[in-house]
Structure formats: structure tokens, C-alpha cells
Coordinates of C-alpha atoms and ligand atoms in Angstrom, one line a residue:
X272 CA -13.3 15.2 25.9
X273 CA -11.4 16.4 22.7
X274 CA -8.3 15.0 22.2
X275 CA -5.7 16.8 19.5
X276 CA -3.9 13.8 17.8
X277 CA -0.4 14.0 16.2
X278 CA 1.3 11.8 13.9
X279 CA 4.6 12.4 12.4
X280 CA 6.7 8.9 12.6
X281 CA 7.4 8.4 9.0
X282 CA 6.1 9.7 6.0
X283 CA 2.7 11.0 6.8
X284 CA 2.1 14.1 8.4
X285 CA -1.3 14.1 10.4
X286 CA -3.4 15.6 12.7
X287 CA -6.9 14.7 14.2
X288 CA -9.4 15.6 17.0
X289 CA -11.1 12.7 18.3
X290 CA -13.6 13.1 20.9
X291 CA -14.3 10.8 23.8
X292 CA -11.9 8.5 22.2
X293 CA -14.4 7.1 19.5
X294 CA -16.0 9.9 17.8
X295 CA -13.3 11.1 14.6
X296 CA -14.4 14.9 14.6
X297 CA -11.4 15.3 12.1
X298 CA -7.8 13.5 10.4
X299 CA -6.0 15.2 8.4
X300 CA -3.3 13.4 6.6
X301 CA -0.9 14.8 3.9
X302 CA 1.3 12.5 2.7
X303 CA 4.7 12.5 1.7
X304 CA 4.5 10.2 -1.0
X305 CA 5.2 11.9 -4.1
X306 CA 8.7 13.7 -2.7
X307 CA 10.3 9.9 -1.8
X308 CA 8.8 8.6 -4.9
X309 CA 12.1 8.8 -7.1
X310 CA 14.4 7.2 -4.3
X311 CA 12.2 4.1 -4.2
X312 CA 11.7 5.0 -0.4
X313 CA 11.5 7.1 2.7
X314 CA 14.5 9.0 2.9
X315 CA 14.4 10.2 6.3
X316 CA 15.8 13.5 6.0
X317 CA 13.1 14.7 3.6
X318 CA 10.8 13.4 5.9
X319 CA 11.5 15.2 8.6
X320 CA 12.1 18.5 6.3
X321 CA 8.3 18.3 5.1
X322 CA 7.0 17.3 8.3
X323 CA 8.3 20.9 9.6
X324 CA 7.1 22.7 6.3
X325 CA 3.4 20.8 6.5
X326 CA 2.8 20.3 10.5
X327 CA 1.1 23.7 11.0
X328 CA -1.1 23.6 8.2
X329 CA -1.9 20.0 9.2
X330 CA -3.2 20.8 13.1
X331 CA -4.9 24.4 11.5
X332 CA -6.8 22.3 9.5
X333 CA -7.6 19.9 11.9
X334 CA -9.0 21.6 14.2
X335 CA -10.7 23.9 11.4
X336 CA -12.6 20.9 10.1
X337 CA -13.6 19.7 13.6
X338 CA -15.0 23.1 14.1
X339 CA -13.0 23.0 17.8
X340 CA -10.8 25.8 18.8
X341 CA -7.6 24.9 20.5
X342 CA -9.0 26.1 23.6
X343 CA -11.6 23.7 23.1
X344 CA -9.1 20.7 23.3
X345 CA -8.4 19.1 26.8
X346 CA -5.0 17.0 26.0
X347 CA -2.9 16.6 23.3
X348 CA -1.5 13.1 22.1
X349 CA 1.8 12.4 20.2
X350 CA 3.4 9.5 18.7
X351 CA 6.7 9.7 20.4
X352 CA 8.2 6.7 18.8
X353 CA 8.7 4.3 17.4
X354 CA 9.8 5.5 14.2
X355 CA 12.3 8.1 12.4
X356 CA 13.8 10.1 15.4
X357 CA 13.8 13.6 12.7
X358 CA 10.6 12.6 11.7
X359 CA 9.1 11.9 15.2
X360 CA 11.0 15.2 16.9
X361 CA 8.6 17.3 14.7
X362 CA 5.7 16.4 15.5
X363 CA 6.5 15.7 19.7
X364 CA 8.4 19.2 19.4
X365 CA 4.9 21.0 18.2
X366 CA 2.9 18.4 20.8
X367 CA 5.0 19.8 23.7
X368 CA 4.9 24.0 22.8
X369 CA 0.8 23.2 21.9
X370 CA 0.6 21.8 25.5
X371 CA 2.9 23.6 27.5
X372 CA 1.2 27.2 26.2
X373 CA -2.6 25.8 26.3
X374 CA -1.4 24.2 29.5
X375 CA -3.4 21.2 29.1
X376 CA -2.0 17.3 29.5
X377 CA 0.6 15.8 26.7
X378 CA 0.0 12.0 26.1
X379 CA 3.0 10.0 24.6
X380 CA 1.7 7.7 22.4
X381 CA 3.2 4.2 21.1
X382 CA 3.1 3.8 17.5
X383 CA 2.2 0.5 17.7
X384 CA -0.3 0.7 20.3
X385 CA -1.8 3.6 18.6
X386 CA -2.4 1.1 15.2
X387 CA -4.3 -1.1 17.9
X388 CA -6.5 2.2 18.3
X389 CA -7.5 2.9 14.6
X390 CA -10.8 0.4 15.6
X391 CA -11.6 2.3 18.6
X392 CA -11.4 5.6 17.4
X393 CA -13.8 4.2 14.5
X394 CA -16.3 3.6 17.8
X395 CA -15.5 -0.2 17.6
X396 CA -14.8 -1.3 21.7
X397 CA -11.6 -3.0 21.5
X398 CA -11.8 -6.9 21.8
X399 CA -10.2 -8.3 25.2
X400 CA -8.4 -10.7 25.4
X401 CA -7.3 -10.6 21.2
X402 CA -4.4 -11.5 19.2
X403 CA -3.2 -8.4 17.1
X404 CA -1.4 -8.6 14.0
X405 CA 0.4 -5.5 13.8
X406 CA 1.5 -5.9 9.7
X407 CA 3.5 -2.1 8.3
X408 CA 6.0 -1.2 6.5
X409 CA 8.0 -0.8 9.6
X410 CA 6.6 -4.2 12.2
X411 CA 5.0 -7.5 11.5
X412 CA 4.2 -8.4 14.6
X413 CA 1.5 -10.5 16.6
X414 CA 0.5 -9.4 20.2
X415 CA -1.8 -11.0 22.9
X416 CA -3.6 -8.5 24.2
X417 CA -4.7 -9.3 27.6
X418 CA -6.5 -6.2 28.9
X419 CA -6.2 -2.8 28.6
X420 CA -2.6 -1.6 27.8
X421 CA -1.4 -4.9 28.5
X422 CA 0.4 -6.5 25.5
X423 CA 2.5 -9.6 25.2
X424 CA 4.6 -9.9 22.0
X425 CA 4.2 -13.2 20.4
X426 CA 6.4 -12.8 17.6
X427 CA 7.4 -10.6 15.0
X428 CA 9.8 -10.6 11.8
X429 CA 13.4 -11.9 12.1
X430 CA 14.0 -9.9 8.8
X431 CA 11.9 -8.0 6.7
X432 CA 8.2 -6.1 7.3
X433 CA 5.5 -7.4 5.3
X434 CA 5.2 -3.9 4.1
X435 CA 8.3 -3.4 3.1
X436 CA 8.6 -7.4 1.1
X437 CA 5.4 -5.5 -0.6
X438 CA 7.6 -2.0 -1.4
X439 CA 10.5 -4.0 -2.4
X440 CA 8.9 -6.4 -4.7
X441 CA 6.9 -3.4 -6.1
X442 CA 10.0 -1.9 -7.4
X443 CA 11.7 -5.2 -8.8
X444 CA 8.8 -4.6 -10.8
X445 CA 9.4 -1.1 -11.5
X446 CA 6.1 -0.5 -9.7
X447 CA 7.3 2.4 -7.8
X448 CA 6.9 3.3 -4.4
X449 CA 4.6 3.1 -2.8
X450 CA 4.1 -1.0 -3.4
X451 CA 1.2 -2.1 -1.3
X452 CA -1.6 -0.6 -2.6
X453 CA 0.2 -0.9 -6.4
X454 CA 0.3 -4.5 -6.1
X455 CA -3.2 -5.1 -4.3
X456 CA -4.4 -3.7 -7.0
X457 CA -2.4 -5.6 -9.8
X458 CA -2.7 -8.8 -8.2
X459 CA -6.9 -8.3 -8.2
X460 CA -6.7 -9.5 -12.0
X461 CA -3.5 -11.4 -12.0
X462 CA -3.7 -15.7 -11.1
X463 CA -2.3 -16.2 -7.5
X464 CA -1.7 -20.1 -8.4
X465 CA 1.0 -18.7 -11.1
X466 CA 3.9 -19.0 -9.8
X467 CA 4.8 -20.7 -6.5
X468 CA 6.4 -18.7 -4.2
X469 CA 8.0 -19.9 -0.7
X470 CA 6.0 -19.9 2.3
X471 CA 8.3 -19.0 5.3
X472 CA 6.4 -20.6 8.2
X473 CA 9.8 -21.2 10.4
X474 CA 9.9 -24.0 13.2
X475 CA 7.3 -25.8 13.9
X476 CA 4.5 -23.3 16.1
X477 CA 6.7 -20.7 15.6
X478 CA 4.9 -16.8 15.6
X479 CA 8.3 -15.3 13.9
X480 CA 7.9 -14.2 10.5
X481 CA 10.2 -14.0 7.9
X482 CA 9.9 -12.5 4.4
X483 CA 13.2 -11.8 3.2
X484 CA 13.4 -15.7 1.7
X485 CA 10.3 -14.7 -0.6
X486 CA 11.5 -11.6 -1.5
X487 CA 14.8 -13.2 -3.0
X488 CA 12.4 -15.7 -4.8
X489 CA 11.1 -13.3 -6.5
X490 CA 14.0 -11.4 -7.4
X491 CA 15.5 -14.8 -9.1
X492 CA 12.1 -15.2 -10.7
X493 CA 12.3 -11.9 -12.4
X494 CA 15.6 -12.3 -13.7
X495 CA 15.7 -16.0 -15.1
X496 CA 12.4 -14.6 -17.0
X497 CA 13.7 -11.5 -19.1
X498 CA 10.5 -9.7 -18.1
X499 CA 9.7 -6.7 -20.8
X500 CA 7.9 -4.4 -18.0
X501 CA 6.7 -1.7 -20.6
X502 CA 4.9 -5.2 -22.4
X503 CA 4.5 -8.1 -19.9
X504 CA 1.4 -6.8 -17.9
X505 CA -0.2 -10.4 -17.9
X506 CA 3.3 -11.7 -16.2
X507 CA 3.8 -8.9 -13.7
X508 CA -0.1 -9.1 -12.6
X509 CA 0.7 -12.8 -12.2
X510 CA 3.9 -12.6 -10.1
X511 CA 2.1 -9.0 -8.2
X512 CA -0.5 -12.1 -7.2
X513 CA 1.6 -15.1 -6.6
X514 CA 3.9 -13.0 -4.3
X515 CA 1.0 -11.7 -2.3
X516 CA -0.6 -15.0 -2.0
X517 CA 2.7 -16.0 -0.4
X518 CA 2.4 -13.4 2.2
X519 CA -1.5 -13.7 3.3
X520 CA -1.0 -17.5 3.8
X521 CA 1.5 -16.8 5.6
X522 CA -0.1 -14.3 7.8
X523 CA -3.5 -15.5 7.8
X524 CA -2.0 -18.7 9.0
X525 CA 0.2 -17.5 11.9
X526 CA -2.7 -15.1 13.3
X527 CA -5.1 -18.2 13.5
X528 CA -2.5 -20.0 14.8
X529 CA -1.7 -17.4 17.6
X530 CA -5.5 -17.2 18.5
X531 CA -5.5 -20.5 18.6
X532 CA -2.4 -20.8 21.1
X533 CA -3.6 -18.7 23.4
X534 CA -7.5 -19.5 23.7
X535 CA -9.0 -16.2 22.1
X536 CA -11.5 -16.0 20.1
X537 CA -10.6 -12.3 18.7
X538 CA -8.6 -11.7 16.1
X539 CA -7.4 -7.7 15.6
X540 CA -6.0 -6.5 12.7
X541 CA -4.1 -3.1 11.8
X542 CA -1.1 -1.0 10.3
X543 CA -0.9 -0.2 6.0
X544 CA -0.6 -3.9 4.9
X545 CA -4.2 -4.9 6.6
X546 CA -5.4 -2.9 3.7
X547 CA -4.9 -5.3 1.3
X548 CA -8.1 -6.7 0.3
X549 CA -6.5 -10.4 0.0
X550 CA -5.7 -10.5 3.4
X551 CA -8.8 -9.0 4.5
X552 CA -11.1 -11.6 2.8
X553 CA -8.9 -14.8 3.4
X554 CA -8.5 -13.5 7.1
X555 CA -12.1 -13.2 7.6
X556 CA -13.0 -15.8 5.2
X557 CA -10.5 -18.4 7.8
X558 CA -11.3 -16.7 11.0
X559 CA -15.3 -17.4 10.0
X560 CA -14.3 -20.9 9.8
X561 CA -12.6 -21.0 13.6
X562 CA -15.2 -19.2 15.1
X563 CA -12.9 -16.2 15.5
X564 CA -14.4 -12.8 15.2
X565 CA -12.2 -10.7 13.3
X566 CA -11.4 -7.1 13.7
X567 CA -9.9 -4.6 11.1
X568 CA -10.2 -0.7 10.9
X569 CA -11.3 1.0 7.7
X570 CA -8.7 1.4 5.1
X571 CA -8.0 5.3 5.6
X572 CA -6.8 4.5 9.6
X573 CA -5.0 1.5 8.8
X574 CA -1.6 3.6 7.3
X575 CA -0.5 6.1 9.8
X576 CA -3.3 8.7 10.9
X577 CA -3.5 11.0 13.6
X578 CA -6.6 9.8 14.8
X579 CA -5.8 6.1 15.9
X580 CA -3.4 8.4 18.1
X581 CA -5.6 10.2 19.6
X582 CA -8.0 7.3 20.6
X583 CA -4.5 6.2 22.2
X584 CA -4.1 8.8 24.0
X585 CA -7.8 9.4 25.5
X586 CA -7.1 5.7 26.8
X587 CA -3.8 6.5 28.2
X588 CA -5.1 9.8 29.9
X589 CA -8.6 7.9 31.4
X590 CA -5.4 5.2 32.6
X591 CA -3.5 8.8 34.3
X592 CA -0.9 8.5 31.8
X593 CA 0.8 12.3 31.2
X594 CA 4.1 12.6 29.7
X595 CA 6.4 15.4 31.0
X596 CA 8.0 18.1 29.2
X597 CA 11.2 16.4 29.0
X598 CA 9.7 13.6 27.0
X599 CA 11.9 12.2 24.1
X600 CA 11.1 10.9 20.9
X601 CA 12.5 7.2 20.4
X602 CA 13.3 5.0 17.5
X603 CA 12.8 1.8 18.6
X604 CA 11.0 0.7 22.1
X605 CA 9.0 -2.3 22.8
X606 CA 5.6 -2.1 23.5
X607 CA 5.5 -4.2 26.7
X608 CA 8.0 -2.4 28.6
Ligands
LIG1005 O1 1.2 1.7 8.7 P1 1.9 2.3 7.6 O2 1.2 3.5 6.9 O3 3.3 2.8 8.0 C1 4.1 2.2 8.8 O4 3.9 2.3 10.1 O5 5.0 1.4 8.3 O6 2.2 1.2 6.5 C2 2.7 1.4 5.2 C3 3.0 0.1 4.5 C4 3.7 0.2 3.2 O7 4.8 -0.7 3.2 C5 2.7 0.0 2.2 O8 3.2 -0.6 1.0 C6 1.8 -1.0 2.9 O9 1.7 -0.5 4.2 N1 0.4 -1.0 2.3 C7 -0.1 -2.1 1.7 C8 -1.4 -1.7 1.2 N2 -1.5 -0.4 1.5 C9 -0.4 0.0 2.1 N3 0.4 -3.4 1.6 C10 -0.4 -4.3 0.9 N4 -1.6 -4.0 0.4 C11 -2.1 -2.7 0.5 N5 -3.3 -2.4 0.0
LIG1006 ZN1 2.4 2.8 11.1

């Protein structure tokens, strides 16, 4: 079964045919980057804008590189939120008219679920029961996952998104946007013991996160320093790595902890930030140690892809999940509802 996958919830526009859920015939992603670059963010109404100029060119090639005509594909599967609502309309607008006029099923697709998917499409069986650390530049947030579609938030961040401490930081340090991958690579040569940043690990056996402490650290850091950023690399590579220390041990430590909690011996990991190769190699490197088997997708469909979506969806539809035409896109929905 070949499932057309659409992503349009914030900056990347993407489309993907995955068959059988688990076999990635084709993801396409063009992103947005370089046209946000100069505001030092997303600025949603761009977004949207290219998401309209790109989308068409995006599913073509899609389905080009897959070698699958449209008549070829038996559902199509949209994130429908959560996300930018101008941004998200797009790409559910183009979902709808595909389906509607191939009259084949429309699948509406959970963001976050849909990160949880990036492993499956990859052919990876999702781990029942798991905890899932859902780490963006939009949601930190740890899930049990019980079964199939059945989630059970465990906590998530009373202020800011590890991604976004990472973007944020990145431009204190005139870094640019975007500052995960910026500072990932930075801190790869910079000393992580440097400087000692917080650790926000809230009341005791909490799973909330909070980065918005760390980030203000390192704001007062910069400025008592006087940091020359055209000279200073040795400094910036050393703050780039003290800061994302801070936020691995942080994570690494609430994931175990949440695995622990709850009696599972699976750890899942997704969304941008679990690119980060520090988090990757402590988490596996601690989870080893617990005798927790740790699951993370390839770079490429951890940031937002079309193809985690369409896994998704072929999970949805085997569940009888269809979405009608009047569907709406949504900004902000929790996942257990
Ligand atoms: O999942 P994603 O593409 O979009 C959202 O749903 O938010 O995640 C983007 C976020 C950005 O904040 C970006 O800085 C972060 O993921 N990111 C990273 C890395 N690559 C991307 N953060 C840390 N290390 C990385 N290597
Ligand atoms: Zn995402």
C-alpha cells in the first residue's frame, strides 16, 4: 500500500511515499531555512508563503522519485497540526483536493505522533510499551507509550523547547539560525566541563522540563565576559559545549528516569534535537548501562519529513482512521485526546 506523506507544519516543506508503512520509496524535503535566516527565526507568514510557492514541486517530485503515479497511491496523509495554522493549511488544503479528486482516503496526522513514526518508516517495529522523548524546536516532551496509538504524556517543558534553548543560544552567539546543528558541531571541539551551566531538574521525580533558567545563564555568561565573536572561537566552542552538556544531562537523565518509573525497558527517541550526536551517545551510552534498549531514527527523519507522516498515517488507516473533508488544521492539540 503506498501512502503519499505531507508535511507542512513549520518550516520544511515535504513530501514522501512510503509503502506498507516501512519501506521510504521517496522524502523530499526543501527547507525554508535560508529565507528566515536574517530574522533569527521562523516568521510564520513567510512560511506559509513558500510552503504555497514549493508544495507542488515538492509532491511532483515525490512521487517522480518513487517512480509511483498518483493513481498508484491508495491514501494520502497530512500533518494537520500541531504547528503554524498558515503553515499547516497549505499542506492539509493540497492533502484534501489530492484526495477528494483521486478519491482515495485522507489520514490526519499528529505532528507528534508522526515524530514517533520516523523509526517505523525506517522499517524499525516500534517498541511497545516505550517511553518517548519527543525533543523539537516546538515540544520537549516524554510520553509512555502503551500500545498502539495510545500515549500518556509524562511531562513536557513549563517554558522553553530544547530546540528552541539550542536556536536561542546560537544567536547570543551570533551563530545564526538555525542553532542545533551549529552548535553540535561547535561544541564537538569545545570542553563541556568549561563552564558550569544550571541543570534544571525541577521537584524531586518530576518529568517537566525547563530550559529557560539555562538559557538566561548563558546570556549573563556572555555578557560579564566581553566576548570578541569575530576572535574568541576557543570561548564560544567552549560555552557551544558547556551549554549542551547542560541540556543532554538533563534529558538523558529524565528519559531514564521516566523508563524507569514506569517499568519499560524501551527508550524512543525523535524530533530535530535527537540529532545531536551528544545526546545520542550519552543516551545510549546510559541507557546501555540500565539495560534499556534505545531507539532513535536516522538524522535526515528526525527534523520534520514527510515520510515519518506517512508511516503515521499507514498505521492510522490499518486502525480505520479517515479524516473527512471538513478536517481543520490546528495549532495546538494534545496527543492523548
Ligand atoms: O523537529 P524539527 O525539525 O522541528 C520541530 O518540529 O520543531 O526540530 C527543529 C529543531 C531546531 O530547534 C533545531 O535547532 C534543532 O531541532 N536541531 C538540533 C540539531 N539539529 C536540529 N538541536 C541540537 N543538535 C542538533 N544536531
Ligand atoms: Zn517536528
Amino acid at each position: 500500500m503506498n501512502i503519499l506523506g505531507i508535511e507542512t507544519s513549520c518550516d520544511e516543506t515535504s513530501a514522501a511515499v512510503v509503502k506498507d508503512g516501512c519501506q521510504i520509496l521517496s522524502n523530499v524535503i526543501s527547507s525554508q531555512i535560508k529565507f528566515h535566516q536574517k530574522f533569527g527565526g521562523v516568521v510564520p507568514e513567510i512560511a506559509s508563503r513558500k510552503h504555497l510557492e514549493n508544495i507542488c514541486w515538492v509532491i511532483e517530485d515525490a512521487l517522480r522519485k518513487a517512480n509511483v503515479g498518483l493513481n498508484k497511491i491508495d491514501a494520502i496523509g497530512v500533518t494537520a497540526g500541531p504547528g503554524l495554522i498558515g503553515a499547516l493549511l497549505v499542506g492539509l488544503s493540497i492533502a484534501k483536493s489530492l484526495a477528494y479528486a483521486q478519491r482515495i482516503p485522507l489520514i490526519a496526522c499528529h505532528h507528534l505522533e508522526g515524530h514517533m513514526h520516523a523509526i517505523t518508516a525506517q522499517g524499525i517495529k516500534a517498541p511497545y510499551p516505550a517511553a518517548a522523548l519527543i525533543v523539537s524546536g516546538g515540544h520537549t516532551s516524554l510520553y509512555l507509550l502503551k500500545r498502539q496509538a495510545k500515549y500518556e504524556l509524562l511531562g513536557q517543558t513549563r517554558d522553553d523547547a530544547a530546540g528552541e534553548a539550542f536556536d536561542k543560544v546560537a544567536k547570543m552567539l551570533h551563530l545564526g539560525y538555525q542553532g542545533g546543528p551549529v552548535i553540535d558541531e561547535l561544541a564537538a571541539s569545545g570542553n563541556p566541563k568549561a563552564i558550569l551551566f544550571p541543570r534544571s531538574y525541577l521537584e524531586k521525580g518530576s518529568l517537566d522540563f525547563s530550559f529557560s533558567g539555562l538559557k538566561t545563564a548563558v546570556w549573563y555568561y556572555i555578557k560579564k565576559q566581553n566576548i570578541d565573536f569575530d576572535k574568541d572561537f576557543k570561548h564560544i566552542k567552549d560555552i557551544a559545549a558547556s551549554f549542551q552538556q547542560a541540556v543532554v544531562d538533563v534529558l538523558v537523565n529524565k528519559a531514564i528516569m521516566a523508563a524507569k518509573a514506569n517499568k519499560v525497558t524501551n527508550i524512543l527517541m525523535a524530533g530535530g534535537v535527537a540529532c545531536n550526536s551528544q545526546l545520542r551517545e550519552q543516551m545510549q551510552q546510559t541507557a546501555q548501562k540500565e539495560h534499556i534498549k534505545l531507539y532513535y531514527p536516522d538524522p535526515i527523519l528526525c527534523t520534520d519529513n514527510a515520510a515519518m507522516i506517512a508511516s503515521c498515517a499507514y498505521y492510522a488507516y490499518l486502525r480505520g482512521d479517515r479524516a473527512y473533508w471538513s478536517q481543520n488544521a490546528y495549532s495546538n492539540r494534545p496527543l492523548e485526546e
